[in-house]
Amino acid sequence: MDTDQSKPLHVLIVEDYNLSAQYMSQALKLCNCRSIQIAESGEQAVEMARSQGPFDVVFVDLLMKGMGGIACISVLKSMQWSGYIVAMSANEDLRMSAMAAGADKFLHKLDHPVRDIVAIVNAVRTK
């Protein structure tokens, strides 16, 4: 994989709360991402992964209406997903379930400052 820190990435944010999605999007713009897509549900994320993928990084909110984040992660993994999946929740109790479903990292929603998002994206670039 290209290790250039300026390598643009294709990123998907799966978040049903618009303010959180916009926060993530703004943080990712600081990271030279090629494109930043937003899905408002797990179902929409799966469809976008099929039609617009592959995404290099997917940030998935775990608590959403309809298909939740854990189910979304499981479906992405069943599609032979090779991108990096970051599960996000304010509920620390969901960490183990998210990791068991196939998430590569858990980000506590109340503690994810821009520097953490930037660090995740830069780590993906070096893989």
Coordinates of C-alpha atoms in Angstrom, one line a residue:
M1 CA 0.0 0.0 0.0
D2 CA 1.1 3.6 -0.7
T3 CA 2.8 5.0 2.4
D4 CA 2.7 8.7 1.2
Q5 CA 1.2 10.8 3.9
S6 CA -0.5 12.9 1.3
K7 CA -2.3 9.9 -0.3
P8 CA -5.9 11.0 -0.6
L9 CA -8.4 8.6 0.9
H10 CA -12.0 7.6 0.1
V11 CA -13.9 7.9 3.4
L12 CA -17.5 7.0 4.5
I13 CA -19.1 8.5 7.6
V14 CA -22.1 6.5 8.8
E15 CA -23.9 8.8 11.3
D16 CA -27.6 9.6 11.7
Y17 CA -27.0 12.8 13.7
N18 CA -26.2 15.6 11.2
L19 CA -24.1 17.7 13.6
S20 CA -21.8 14.8 14.4
A21 CA -21.5 13.9 10.7
Q22 CA -20.6 17.5 9.8
Y23 CA -18.0 17.6 12.7
M24 CA -16.4 14.4 11.3
S25 CA -16.5 15.7 7.8
Q26 CA -14.7 18.9 8.8
A27 CA -12.0 17.0 10.7
L28 CA -11.5 14.7 7.7
K29 CA -11.1 17.7 5.3
L30 CA -7.9 18.5 7.3
C31 CA -6.6 15.1 6.3
N32 CA -6.5 15.4 2.5
C33 CA -9.2 12.9 1.9
R34 CA -10.1 12.3 -1.7
S35 CA -13.8 12.1 -1.0
I36 CA -15.9 12.2 2.1
Q37 CA -19.4 10.5 1.8
I38 CA -22.0 10.5 4.5
A39 CA -24.6 7.8 5.1
E40 CA -27.4 8.4 7.5
S41 CA -28.2 4.7 8.2
G42 CA -26.6 1.3 8.1
E43 CA -28.7 0.4 5.2
Q44 CA -27.5 3.4 3.2
A45 CA -23.9 2.7 4.1
V46 CA -24.1 -0.9 2.8
E47 CA -25.7 0.4 -0.5
M48 CA -23.0 3.0 -0.8
A49 CA -20.2 0.4 -0.1
R50 CA -21.7 -1.6 -3.0
S51 CA -22.1 1.2 -5.4
Q52 CA -19.3 3.7 -4.5
G53 CA -16.8 1.6 -2.7
P54 CA -14.3 0.6 -1.9
F55 CA -13.8 3.1 0.9
D56 CA -10.4 3.2 2.6
V57 CA -11.9 4.2 6.0
V58 CA -15.4 3.9 7.4
F59 CA -16.5 5.7 10.6
V60 CA -19.6 3.9 11.9
D61 CA -21.9 5.2 14.6
L62 CA -23.1 2.2 16.6
L63 CA -26.5 3.5 17.7
M64 CA -28.8 4.3 14.8
K65 CA -32.4 3.7 13.8
G66 CA -32.9 0.7 11.5
M67 CA -29.7 -1.2 10.8
G68 CA -27.4 -0.2 13.7
G69 CA -23.7 0.1 13.4
I70 CA -22.8 -3.3 14.7
A71 CA -25.0 -5.0 12.1
C72 CA -23.6 -2.6 9.4
I73 CA -20.0 -3.6 10.4
S74 CA -21.0 -7.3 10.1
V75 CA -22.5 -6.8 6.7
L76 CA -19.4 -4.9 5.4
K77 CA -17.1 -7.6 6.7
S78 CA -19.3 -10.3 5.0
M79 CA -18.7 -8.4 1.7
Q80 CA -15.0 -9.2 2.0
W81 CA -14.5 -5.6 3.2
S82 CA -10.8 -4.6 3.2
G83 CA -11.1 -1.0 4.4
Y84 CA -10.4 0.1 8.0
I85 CA -13.6 0.3 10.1
V86 CA -13.8 2.7 13.1
A87 CA -16.8 2.1 15.4
M88 CA -18.0 5.2 17.2
S89 CA -20.3 5.5 20.3
A90 CA -20.7 7.4 23.5
N91 CA -21.5 4.0 25.1
E92 CA -18.2 2.4 26.1
D93 CA -20.2 -0.9 26.8
L94 CA -20.5 -1.4 23.0
R95 CA -16.7 -1.6 22.4
M96 CA -16.5 -5.4 22.7
S97 CA -19.5 -6.0 20.4
A98 CA -18.1 -3.6 17.8
M99 CA -14.7 -5.3 17.8
A100 CA -16.3 -8.7 17.7
A101 CA -18.3 -7.6 14.6
G102 CA -15.1 -6.7 12.9
A103 CA -14.3 -3.0 13.8
D104 CA -10.6 -2.2 13.7
K105 CA -10.8 0.6 16.2
F106 CA -13.3 2.0 18.7
L107 CA -13.6 5.8 19.1
H108 CA -15.5 7.1 22.1
K109 CA -17.8 9.8 20.6
L110 CA -17.4 12.2 23.5
D111 CA -13.6 11.9 23.3
H112 CA -12.7 12.1 19.6
P113 CA -11.0 15.4 19.1
V114 CA -9.7 16.2 15.6
R115 CA -6.2 15.0 16.5
D116 CA -7.6 11.4 17.0
I117 CA -9.4 11.4 13.7
V118 CA -6.3 12.7 11.9
A119 CA -4.1 10.1 13.7
I120 CA -6.5 7.3 12.5
V121 CA -6.4 8.5 8.9
N122 CA -2.7 8.9 8.9
A123 CA -2.3 5.4 10.3
V124 CA -4.5 4.0 7.5
R125 CA -2.3 5.7 4.9
T126 CA 0.8 4.0 6.2
K127 CA -0.7 0.4 6.0

